[in-house]
PDB file of C-alpha atoms in Angstrom:
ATOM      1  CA  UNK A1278      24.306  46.128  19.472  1.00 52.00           C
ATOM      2  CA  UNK A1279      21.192  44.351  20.278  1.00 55.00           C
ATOM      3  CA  UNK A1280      18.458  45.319  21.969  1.00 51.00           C
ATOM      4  CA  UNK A1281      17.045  42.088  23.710  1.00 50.00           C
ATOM      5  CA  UNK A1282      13.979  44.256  25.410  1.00 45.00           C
ATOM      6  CA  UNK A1283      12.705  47.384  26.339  1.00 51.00           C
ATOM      7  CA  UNK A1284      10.881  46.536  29.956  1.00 54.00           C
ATOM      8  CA  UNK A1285       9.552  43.750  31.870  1.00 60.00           C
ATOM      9  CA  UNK A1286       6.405  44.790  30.512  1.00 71.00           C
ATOM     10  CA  UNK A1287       6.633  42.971  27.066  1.00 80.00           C
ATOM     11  CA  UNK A1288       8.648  40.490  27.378  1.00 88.00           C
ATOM     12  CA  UNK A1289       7.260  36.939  26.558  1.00 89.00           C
ATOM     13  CA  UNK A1290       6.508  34.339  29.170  1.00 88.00           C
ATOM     14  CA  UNK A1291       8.208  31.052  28.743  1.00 79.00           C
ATOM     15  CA  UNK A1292      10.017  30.035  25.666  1.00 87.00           C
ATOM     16  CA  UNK A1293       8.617  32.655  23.496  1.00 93.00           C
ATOM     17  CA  UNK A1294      10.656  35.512  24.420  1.00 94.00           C
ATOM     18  CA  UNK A1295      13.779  34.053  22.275  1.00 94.00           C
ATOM     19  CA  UNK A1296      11.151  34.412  19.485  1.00 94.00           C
ATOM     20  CA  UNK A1297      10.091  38.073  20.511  1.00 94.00           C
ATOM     21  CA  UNK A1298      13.958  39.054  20.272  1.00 94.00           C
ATOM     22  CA  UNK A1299      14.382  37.430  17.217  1.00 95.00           C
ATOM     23  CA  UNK A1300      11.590  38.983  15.532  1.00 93.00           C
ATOM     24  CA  UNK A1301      13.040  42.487  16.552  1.00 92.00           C
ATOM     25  CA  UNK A1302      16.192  42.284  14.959  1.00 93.00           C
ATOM     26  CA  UNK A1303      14.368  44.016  12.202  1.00 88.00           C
ATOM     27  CA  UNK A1304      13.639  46.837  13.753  1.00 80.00           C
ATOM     28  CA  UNK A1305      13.027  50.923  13.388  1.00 77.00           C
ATOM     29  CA  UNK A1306      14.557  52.968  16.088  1.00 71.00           C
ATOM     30  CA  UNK A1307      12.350  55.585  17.394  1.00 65.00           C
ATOM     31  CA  UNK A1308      15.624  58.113  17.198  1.00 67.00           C
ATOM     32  CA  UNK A1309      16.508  57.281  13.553  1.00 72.00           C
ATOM     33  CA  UNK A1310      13.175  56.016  12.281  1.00 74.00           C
ATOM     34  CA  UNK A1311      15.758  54.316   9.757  1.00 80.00           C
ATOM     35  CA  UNK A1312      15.279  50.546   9.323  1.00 84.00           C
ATOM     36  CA  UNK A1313      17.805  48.235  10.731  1.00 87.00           C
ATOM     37  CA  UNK A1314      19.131  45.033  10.584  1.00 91.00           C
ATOM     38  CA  UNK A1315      20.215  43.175  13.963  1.00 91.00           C
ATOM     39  CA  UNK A1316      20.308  39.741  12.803  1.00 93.00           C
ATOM     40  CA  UNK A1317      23.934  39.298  12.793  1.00 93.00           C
ATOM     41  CA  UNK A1318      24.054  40.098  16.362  1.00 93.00           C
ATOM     42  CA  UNK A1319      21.143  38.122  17.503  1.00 92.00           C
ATOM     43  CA  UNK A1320      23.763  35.098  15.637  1.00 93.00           C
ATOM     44  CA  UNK A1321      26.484  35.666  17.188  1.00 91.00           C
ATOM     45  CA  UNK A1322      24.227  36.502  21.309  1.00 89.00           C
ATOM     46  CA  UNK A1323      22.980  33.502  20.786  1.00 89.00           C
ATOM     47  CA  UNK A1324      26.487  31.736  19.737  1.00 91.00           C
ATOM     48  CA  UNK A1325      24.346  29.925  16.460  1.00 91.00           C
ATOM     49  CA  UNK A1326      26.721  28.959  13.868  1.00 89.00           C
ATOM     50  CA  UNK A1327      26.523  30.772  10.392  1.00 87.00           C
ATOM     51  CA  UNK A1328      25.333  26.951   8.550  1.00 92.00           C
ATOM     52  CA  UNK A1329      21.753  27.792  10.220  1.00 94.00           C
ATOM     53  CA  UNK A1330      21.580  31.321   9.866  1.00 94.00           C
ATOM     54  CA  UNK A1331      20.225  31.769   5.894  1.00 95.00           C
ATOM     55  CA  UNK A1332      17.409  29.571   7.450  1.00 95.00           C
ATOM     56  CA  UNK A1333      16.779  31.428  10.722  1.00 95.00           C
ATOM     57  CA  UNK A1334      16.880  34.573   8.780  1.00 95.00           C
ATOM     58  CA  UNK A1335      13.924  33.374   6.452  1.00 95.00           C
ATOM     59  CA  UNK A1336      11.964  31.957   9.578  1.00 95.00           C
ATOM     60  CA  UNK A1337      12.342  35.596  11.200  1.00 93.00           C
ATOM     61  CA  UNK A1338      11.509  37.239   7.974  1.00 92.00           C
ATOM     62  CA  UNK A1339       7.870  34.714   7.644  1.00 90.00           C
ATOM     63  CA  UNK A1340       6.991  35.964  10.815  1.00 89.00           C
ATOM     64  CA  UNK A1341       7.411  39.273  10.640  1.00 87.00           C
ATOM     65  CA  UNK A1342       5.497  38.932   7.101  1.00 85.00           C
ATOM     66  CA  UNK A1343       2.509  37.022   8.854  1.00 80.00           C
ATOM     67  CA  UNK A1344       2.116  39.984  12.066  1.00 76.00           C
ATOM     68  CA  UNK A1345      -1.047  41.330  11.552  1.00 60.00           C
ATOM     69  CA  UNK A1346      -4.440  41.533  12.811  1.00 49.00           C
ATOM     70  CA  UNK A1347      -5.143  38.077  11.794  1.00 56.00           C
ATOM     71  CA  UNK A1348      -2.174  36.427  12.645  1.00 60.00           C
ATOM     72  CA  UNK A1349       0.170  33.774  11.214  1.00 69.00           C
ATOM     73  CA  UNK A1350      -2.011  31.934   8.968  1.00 75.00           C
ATOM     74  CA  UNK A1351      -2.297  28.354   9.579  1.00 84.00           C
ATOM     75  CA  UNK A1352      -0.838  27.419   6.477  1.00 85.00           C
ATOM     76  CA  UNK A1353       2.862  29.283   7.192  1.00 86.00           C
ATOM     77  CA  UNK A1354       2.539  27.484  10.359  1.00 89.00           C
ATOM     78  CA  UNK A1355       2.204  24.095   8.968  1.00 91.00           C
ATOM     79  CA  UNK A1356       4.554  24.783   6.424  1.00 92.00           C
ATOM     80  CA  UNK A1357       7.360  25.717   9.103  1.00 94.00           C
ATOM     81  CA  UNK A1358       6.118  22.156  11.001  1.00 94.00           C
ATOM     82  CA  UNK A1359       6.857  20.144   8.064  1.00 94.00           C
ATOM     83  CA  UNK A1360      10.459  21.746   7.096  1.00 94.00           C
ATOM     84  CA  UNK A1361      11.400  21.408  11.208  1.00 93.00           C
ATOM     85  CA  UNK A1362      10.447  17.928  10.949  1.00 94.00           C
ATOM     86  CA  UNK A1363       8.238  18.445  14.022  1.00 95.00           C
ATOM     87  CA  UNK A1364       6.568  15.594  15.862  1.00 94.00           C
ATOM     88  CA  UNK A1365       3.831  15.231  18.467  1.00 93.00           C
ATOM     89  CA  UNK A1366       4.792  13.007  21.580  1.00 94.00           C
ATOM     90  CA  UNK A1367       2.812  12.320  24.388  1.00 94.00           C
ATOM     91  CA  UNK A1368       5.288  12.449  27.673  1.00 91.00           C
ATOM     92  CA  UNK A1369       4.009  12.597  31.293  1.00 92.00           C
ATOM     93  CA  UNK A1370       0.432  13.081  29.909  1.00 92.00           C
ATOM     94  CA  UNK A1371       1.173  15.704  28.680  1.00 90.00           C
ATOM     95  CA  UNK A1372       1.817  16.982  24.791  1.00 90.00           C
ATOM     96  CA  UNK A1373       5.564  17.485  23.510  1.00 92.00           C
ATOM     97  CA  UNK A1374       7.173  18.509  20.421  1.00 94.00           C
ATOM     98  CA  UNK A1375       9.868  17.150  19.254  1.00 93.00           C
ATOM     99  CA  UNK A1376      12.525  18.259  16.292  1.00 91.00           C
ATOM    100  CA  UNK A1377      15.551  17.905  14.983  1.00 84.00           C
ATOM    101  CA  UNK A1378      17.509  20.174  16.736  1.00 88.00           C
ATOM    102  CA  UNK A1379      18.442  23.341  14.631  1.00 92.00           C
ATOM    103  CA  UNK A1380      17.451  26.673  15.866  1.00 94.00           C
ATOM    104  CA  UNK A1381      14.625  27.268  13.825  1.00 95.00           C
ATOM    105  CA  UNK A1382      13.180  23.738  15.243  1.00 95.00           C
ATOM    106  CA  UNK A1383      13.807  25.120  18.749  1.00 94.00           C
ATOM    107  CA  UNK A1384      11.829  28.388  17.756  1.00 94.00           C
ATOM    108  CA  UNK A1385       8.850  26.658  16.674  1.00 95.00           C
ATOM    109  CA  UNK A1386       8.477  24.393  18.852  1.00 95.00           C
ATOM    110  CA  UNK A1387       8.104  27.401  20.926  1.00 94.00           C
ATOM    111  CA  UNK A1388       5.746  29.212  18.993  1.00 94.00           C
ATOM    112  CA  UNK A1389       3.235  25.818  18.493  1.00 94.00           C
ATOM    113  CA  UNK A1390       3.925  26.175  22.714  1.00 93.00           C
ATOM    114  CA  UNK A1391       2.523  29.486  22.730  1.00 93.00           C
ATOM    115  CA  UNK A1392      -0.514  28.975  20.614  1.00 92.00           C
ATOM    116  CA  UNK A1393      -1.297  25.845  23.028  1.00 91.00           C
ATOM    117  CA  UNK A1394      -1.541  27.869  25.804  1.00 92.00           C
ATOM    118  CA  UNK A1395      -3.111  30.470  23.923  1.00 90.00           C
ATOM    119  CA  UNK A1396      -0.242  33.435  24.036  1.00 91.00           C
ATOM    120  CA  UNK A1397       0.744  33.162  20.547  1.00 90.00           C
ATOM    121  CA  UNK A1398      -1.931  35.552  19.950  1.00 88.00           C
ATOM    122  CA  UNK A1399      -0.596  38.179  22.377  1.00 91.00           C
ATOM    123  CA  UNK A1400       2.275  38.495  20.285  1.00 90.00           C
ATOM    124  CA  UNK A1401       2.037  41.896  18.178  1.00 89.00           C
ATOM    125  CA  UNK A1402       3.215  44.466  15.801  1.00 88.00           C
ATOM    126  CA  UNK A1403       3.522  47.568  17.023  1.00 87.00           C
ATOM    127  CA  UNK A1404       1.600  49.406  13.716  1.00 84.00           C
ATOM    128  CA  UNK A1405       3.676  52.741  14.348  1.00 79.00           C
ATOM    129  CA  UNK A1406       7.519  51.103  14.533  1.00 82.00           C
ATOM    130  CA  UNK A1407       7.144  47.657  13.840  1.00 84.00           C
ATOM    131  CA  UNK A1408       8.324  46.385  17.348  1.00 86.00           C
ATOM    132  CA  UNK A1409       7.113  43.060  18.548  1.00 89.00           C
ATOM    133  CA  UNK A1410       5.917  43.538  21.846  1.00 90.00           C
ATOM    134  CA  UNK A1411       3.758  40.852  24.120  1.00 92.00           C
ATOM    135  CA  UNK A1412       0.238  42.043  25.227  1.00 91.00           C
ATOM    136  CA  UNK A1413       0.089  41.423  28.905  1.00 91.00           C
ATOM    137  CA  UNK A1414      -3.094  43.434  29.137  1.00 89.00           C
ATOM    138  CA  UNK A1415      -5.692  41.408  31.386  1.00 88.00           C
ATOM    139  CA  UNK A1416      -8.122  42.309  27.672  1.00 87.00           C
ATOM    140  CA  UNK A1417      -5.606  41.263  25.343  1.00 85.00           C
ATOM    141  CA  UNK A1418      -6.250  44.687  23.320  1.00 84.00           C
ATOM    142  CA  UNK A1419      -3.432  46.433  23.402  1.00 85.00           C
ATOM    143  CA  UNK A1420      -1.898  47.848  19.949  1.00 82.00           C
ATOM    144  CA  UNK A1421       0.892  50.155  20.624  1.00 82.00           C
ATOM    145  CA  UNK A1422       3.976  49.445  22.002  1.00 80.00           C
ATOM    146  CA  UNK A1423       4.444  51.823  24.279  1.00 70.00           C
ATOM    147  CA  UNK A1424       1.943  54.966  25.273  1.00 51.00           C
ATOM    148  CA  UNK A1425       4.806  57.199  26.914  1.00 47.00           C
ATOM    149  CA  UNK A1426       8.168  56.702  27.242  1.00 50.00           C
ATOM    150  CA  UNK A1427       8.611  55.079  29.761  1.00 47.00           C
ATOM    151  CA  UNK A1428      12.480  53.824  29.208  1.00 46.00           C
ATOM    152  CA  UNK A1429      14.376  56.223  29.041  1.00 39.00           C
ATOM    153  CA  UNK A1430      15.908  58.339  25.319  1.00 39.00           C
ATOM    154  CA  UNK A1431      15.651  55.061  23.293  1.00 48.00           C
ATOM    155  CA  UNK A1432      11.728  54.515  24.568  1.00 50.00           C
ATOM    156  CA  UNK A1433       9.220  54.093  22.682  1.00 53.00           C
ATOM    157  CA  UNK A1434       5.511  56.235  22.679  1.00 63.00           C
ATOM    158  CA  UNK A1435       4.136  55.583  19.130  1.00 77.00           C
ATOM    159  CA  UNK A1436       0.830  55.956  21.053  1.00 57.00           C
ATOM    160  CA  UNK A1437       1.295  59.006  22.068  1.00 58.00           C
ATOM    161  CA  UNK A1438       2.412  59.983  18.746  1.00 54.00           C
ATOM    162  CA  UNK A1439      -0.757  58.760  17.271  1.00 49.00           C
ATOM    163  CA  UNK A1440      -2.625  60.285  20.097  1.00 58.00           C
ATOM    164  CA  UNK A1441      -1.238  63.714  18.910  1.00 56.00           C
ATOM    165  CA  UNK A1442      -1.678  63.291  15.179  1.00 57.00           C
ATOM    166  CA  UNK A1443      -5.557  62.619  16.000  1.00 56.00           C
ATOM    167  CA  UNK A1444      -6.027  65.717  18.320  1.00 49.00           C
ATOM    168  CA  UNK A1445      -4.223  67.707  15.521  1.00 61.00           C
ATOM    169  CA  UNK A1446      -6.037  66.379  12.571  1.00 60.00           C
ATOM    170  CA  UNK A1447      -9.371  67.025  14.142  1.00 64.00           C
ATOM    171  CA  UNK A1448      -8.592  70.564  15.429  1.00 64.00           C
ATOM    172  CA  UNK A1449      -7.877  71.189  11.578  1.00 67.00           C
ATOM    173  CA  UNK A1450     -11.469  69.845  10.861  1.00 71.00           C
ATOM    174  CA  UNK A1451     -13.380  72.235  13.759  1.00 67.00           C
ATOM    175  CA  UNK A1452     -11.026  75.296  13.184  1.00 58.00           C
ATOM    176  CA  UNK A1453     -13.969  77.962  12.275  1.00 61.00           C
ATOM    177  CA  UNK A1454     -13.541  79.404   9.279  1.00 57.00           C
ATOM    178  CA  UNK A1455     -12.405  83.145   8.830  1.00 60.00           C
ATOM    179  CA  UNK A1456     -14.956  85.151   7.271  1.00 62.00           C
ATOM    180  CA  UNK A1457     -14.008  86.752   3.860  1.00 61.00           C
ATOM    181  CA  UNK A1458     -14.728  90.476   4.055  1.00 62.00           C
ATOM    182  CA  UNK A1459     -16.448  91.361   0.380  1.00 61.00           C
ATOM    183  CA  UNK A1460     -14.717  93.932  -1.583  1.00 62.00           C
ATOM    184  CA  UNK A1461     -15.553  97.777  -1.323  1.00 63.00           C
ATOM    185  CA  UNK A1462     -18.034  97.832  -4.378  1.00 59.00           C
ATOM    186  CA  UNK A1463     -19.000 100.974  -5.294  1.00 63.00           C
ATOM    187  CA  UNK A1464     -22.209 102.106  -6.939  1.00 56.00           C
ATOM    188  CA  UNK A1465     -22.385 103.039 -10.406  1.00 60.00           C
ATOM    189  CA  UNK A1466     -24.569 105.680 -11.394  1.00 54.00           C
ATOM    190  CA  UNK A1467     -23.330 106.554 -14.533  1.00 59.00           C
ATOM    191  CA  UNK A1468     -26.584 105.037 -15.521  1.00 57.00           C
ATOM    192  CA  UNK A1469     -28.345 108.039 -14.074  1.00 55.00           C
ATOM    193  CA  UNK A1470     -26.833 110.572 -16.043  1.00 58.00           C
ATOM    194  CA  UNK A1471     -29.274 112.737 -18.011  1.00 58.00           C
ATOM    195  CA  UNK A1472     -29.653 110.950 -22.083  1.00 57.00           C
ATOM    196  CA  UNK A1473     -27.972 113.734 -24.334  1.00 57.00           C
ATOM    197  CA  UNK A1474     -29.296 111.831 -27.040  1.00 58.00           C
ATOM    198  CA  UNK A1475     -32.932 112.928 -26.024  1.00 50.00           C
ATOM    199  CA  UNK A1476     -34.585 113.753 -29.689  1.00 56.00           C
ATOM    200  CA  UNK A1477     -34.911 117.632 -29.838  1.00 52.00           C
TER     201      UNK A1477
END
């Protein structure tokens, strides 16, 4: 089944949420840590016929490929603009895109949305399980998904986790060391017996 969000608390505003649920159809449970494949769900939620899913898939997959620090280089996104057929209207005053009207046309149109308005880049990674989460943090630092669970047996704390590993790793580095008691040497004084070979 698929999971369309954990919490209010990442979702993405606007369009871009269809995007953020897409992109998590790859996922990694935090019960199994096993990876999984959702896309055939996210198909047949979202009622898109099979003709457009080899090409939804691959726009999912390019995404996922191009989460990172940096972003989705400029480049992928240009690329996607030109196989959408994407144009730039002008309606009300205000800038529109237009496309041809397959799913993956509808997703980027959304996503060249987003970076407009400047949330594009709140869209993340989650480095510990992969899950796409949007940073609603008034710094726009965030980098884990979640820091406790907070919903429920399926939640998510991979900052906690990485919390932990941290404390652990540096209480192996100030653990004092044991000191080594030297062996029970004794002394040797053979040397002081009396030279029977004393000449006579």
């Amino acid at each position: 089944m698929l999971n369309t969000g954990v919490s209010g608390q990442q979702m993405a505003p606007d369009g871009l949420e269809p995007v953020r649920i897409l992109l998590n159809t790859w996922l990694i449970p935090p019960g199994t840590r096993q990876l999984e494949d959702r896309f055939n769900d996210f198909l047949h939620l979202r009622e898109v016929s099979g003709e457009h899913g080899p090409l939804l898939r691959e726009f999912r997959d390019d995404l996922r490929a191009g989460m990172g620090a940096r972003g989705w280089p400029d480049e992928r996104i240009n690329t996607w603009i030109d196989r959408c057929g994407i144009r730039v209207t002008v309606e009300g005053g205000q800038v529109a895109f237009r496309h041809t009207g397959t799913p993956v046309g509808e997703m980027m149109t959304a996503v060249l949305h987003a970076i407009q308005l400047g949330h594009w880049r709140r869209l993340k990674a989650c480095p510990g399980c992969h899950w796409v989460f949007y940073d609603h943090s008034k710094s726009g630092s965030k980098r884990w998904c979640q820091v406790a669970k907070t919903d429920g047996p399926t939640g998510r704390a991979c900052g906690t986790l990485d919390k932990s590993r941290r404390h652990r790793a540096r209480q192996m580095l100030t653990v004092p060391a044991v000191p080594v008691r030297p062996p029970d040497v004794r002394p040797d004084f053979t040397a002081l017996e009396p030279d029977t070979t004393w000449p006579q």
